[in-house]
PDB file of C-alpha atoms and ligand atoms in Angstrom:
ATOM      1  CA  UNK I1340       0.000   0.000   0.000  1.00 73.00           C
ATOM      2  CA  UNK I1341       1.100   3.474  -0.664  1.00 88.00           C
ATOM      3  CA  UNK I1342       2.632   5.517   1.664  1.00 94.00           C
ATOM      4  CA  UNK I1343       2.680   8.815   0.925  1.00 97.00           C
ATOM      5  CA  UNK I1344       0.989  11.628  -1.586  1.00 96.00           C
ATOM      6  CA  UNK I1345       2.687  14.539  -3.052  1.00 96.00           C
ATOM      7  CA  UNK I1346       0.045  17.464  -3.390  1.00 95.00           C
ATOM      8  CA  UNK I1347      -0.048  21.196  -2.830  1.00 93.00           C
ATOM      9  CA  UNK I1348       2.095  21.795   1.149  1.00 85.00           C
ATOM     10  CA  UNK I1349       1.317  25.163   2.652  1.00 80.00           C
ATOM     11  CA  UNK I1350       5.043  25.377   3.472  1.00 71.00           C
ATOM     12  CA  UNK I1351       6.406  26.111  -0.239  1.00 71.00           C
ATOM     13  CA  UNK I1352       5.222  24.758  -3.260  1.00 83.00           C
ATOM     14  CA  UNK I1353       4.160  20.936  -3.196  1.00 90.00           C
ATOM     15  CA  UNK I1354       5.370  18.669  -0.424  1.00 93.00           C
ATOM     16  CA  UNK I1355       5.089  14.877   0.639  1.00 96.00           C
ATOM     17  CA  UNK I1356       2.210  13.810   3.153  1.00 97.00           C
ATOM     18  CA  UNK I1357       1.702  10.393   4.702  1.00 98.00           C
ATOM     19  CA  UNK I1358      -1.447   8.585   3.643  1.00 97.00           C
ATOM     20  CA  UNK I1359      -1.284   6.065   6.354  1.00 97.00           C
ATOM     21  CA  UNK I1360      -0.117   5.487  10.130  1.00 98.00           C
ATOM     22  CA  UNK I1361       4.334   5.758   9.513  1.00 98.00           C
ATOM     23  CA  UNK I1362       5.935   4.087  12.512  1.00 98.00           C
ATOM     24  CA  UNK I1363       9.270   5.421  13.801  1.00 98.00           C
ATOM     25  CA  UNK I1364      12.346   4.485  11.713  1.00 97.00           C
ATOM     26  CA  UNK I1365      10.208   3.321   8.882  1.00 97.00           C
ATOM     27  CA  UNK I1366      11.910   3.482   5.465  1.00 96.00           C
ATOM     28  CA  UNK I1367       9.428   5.254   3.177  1.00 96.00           C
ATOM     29  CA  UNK I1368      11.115   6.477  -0.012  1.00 96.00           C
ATOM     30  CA  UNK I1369      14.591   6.092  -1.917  1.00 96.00           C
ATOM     31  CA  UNK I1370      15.399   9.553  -3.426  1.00 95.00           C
ATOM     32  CA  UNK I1371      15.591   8.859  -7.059  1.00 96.00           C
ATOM     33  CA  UNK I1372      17.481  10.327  -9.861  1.00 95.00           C
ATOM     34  CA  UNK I1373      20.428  11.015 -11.714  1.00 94.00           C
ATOM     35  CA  UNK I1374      23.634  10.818 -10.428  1.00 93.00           C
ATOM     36  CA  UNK I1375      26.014  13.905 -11.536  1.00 92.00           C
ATOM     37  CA  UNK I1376      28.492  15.894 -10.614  1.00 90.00           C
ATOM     38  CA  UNK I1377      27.908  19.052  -8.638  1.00 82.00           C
ATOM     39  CA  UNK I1378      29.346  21.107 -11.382  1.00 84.00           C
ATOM     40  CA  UNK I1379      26.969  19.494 -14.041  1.00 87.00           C
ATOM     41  CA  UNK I1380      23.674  19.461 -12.016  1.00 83.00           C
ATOM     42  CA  UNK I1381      24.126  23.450 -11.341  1.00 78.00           C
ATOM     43  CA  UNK I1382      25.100  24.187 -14.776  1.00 83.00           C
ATOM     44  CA  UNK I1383      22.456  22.534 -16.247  1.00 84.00           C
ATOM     45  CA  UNK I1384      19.423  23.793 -13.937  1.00 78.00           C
ATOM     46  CA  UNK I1385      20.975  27.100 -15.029  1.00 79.00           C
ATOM     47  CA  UNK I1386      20.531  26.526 -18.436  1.00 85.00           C
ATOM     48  CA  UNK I1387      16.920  25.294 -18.003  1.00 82.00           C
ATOM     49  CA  UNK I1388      16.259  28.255 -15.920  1.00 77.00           C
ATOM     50  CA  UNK I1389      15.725  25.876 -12.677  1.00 68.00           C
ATOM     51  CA  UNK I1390      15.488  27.664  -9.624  1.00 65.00           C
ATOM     52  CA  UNK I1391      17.302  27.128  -6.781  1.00 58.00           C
ATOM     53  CA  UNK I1392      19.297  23.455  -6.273  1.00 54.00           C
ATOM     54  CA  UNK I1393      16.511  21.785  -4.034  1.00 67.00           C
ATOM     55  CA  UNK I1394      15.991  18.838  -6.261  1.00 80.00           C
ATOM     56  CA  UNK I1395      19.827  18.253  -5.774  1.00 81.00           C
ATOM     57  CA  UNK I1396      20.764  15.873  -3.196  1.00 85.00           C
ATOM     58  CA  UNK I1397      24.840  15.892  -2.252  1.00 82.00           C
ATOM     59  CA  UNK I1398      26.343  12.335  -1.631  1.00 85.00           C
ATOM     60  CA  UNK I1399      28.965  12.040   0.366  1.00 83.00           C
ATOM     61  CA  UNK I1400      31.220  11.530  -2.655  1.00 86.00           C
ATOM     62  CA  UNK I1401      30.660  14.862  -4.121  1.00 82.00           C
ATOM     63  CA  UNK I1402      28.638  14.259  -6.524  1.00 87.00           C
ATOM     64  CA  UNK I1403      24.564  14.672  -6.374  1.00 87.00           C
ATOM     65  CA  UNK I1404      21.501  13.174  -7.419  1.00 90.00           C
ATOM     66  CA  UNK I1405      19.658  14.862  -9.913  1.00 89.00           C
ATOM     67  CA  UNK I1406      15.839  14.938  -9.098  1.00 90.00           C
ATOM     68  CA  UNK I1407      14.785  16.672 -11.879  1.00 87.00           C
ATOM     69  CA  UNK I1408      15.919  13.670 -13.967  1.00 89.00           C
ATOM     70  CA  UNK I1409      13.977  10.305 -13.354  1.00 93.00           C
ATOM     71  CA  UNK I1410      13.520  11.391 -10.275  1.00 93.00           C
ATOM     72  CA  UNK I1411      10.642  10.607  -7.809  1.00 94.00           C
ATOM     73  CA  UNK I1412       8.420  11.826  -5.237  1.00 94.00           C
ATOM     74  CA  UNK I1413      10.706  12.022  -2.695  1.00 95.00           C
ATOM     75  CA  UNK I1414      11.661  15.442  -4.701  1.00 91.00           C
ATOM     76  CA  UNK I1415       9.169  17.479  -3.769  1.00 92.00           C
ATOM     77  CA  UNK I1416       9.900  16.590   0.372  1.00 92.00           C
ATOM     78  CA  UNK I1417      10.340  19.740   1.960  1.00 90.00           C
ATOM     79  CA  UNK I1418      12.930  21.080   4.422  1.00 90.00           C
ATOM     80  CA  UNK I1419      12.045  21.912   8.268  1.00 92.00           C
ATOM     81  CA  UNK I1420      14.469  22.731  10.477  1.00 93.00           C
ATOM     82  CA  UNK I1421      12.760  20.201  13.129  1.00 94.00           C
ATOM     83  CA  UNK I1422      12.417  17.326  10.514  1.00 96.00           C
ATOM     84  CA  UNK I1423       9.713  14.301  11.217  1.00 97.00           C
ATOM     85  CA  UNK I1424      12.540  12.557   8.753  1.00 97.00           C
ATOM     86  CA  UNK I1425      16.123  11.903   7.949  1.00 96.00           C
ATOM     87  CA  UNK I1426      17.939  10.815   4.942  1.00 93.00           C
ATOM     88  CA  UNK I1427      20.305   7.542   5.052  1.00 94.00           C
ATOM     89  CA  UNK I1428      22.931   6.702   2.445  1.00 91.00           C
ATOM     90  CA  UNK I1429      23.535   3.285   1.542  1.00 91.00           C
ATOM     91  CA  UNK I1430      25.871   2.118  -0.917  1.00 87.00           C
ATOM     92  CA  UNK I1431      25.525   5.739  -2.633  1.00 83.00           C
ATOM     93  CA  UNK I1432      21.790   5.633  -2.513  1.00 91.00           C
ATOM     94  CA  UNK I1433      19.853   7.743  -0.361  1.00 93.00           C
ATOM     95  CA  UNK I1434      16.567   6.952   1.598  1.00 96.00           C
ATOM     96  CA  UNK I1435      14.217   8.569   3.338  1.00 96.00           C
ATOM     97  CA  UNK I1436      13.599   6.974   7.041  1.00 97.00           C
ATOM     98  CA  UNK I1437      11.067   8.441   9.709  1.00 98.00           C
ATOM     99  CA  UNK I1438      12.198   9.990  12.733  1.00 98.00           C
ATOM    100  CA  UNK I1439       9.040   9.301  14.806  1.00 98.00           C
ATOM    101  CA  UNK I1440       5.494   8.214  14.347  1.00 98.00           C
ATOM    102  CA  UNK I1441       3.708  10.107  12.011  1.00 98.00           C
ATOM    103  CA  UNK I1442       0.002  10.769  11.371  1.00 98.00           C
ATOM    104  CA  UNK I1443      -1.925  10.211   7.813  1.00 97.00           C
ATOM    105  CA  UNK I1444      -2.322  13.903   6.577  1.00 96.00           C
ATOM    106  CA  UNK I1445       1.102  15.476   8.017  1.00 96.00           C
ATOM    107  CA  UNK I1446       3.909  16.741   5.711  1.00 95.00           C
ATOM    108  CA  UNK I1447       6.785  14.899   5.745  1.00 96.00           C
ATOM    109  CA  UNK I1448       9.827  17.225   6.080  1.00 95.00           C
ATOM    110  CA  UNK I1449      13.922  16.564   5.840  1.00 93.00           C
ATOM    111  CA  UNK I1450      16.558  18.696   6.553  1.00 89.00           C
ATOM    112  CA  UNK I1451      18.620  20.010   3.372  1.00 81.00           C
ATOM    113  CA  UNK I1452      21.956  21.026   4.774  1.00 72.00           C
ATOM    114  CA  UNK I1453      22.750  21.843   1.305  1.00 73.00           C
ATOM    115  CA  UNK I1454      26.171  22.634   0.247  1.00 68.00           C
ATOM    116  CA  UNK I1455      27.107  25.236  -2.705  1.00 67.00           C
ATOM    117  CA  UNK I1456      30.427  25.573  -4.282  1.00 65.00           C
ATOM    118  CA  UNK I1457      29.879  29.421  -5.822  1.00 67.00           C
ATOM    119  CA  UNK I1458      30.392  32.385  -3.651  1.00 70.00           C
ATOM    120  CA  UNK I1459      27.194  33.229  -0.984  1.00 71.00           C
ATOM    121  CA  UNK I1460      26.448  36.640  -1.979  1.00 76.00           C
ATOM    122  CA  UNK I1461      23.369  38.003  -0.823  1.00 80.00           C
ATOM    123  CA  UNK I1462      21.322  36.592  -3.775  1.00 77.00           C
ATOM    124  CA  UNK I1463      22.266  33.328  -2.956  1.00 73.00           C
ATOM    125  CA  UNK I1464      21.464  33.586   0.428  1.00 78.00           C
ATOM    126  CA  UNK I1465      17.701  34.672  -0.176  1.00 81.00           C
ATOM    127  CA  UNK I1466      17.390  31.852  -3.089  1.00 77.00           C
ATOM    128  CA  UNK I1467      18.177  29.836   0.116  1.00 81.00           C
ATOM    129  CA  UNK I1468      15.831  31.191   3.457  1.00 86.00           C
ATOM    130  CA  UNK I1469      14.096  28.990   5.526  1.00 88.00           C
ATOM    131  CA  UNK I1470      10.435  29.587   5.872  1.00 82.00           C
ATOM    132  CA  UNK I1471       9.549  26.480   8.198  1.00 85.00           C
ATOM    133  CA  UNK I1472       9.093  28.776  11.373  1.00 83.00           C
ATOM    134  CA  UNK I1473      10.077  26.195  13.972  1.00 90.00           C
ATOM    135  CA  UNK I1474      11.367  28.410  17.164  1.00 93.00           C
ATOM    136  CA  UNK I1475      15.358  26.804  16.560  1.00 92.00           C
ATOM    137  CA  UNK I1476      14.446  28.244  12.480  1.00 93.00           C
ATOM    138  CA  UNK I1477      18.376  28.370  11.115  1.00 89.00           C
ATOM    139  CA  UNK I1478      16.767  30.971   8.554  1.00 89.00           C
ATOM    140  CA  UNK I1479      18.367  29.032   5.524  1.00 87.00           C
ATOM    141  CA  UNK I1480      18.804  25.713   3.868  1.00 84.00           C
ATOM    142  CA  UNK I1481      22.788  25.908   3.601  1.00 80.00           C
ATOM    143  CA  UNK I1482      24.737  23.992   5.636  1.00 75.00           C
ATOM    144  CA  UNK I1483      27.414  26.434   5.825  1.00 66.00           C
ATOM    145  CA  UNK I1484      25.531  29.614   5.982  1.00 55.00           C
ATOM    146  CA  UNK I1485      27.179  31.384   9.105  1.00 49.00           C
TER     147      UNK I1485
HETATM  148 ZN1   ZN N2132      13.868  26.642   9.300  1.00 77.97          ZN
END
């Protein structure tokens, strides 16, 4: 049986909601995609006029996974800065793996930590803000933000 729904989150854009009871530690989705290079992903969502780099997903390697290419639902999980979820790699795939019990009907969120390799300016840094509004809010998505 299926697990979770993407459809319209009131956090930003669409997100990923549970359809059913998710027990604690329960693996729910592989993030799916294409494996590139850092480099490649963010020169080609430039070119295609992609915003942002939240469909990339860093491996520890270096490299990312692409899920704007064959990727799956678990692209459209949104980040909180008190996530219900955490991401596992595996062998150089990622899944997604509940942090507690959740109820059908909540929004699954994970917690980007995303790394860039261009200089933050300031544009960069509002591309990036965190909107989740939990009271420890880091106010951005980038790992090394400062
Ligand atoms: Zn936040």
């Amino acid at each position: 049986m299926k697990r979770v729904i993407v459809r319209q989150s009131s956090v930003h854009g669409k997100g990923v909601f549970a359809v059913r009871p998710l027990e604690a530690g329960e693996r729910v989705l592989q993030y799916k995609g294409e494996i590139v290079s850092w480099r490649n992903a963010v020169r080609r969502h430039q070119r295609e006029g992609i915003e942002g780099h939240t469909f990339l997903f860093g491996l520890s390697d270096g490299s990312v996974i692409d899920g704007s290419r064959g990727g799956n639902s678990a692209r459209w999980l949104n980040h909180s800065c008190t996530p219900n979820c955490e991401t596992v790699e595996d062998n150089g795939r990622i899944f997604i793996d509940t942090l507690r019990a959740i109820e059908p009907g909540e929004e699954l969120f994970i917690e980007y930590f995303l790394v860039t390799d261009g200089p933050l300016d300031d544009g960069v840094r509002t591309q990036y803000v965190c909107r989740c509004a939990s009271s420890v809010c880091r106010q951005s998505l980038l790992a090394d933000a400062g």
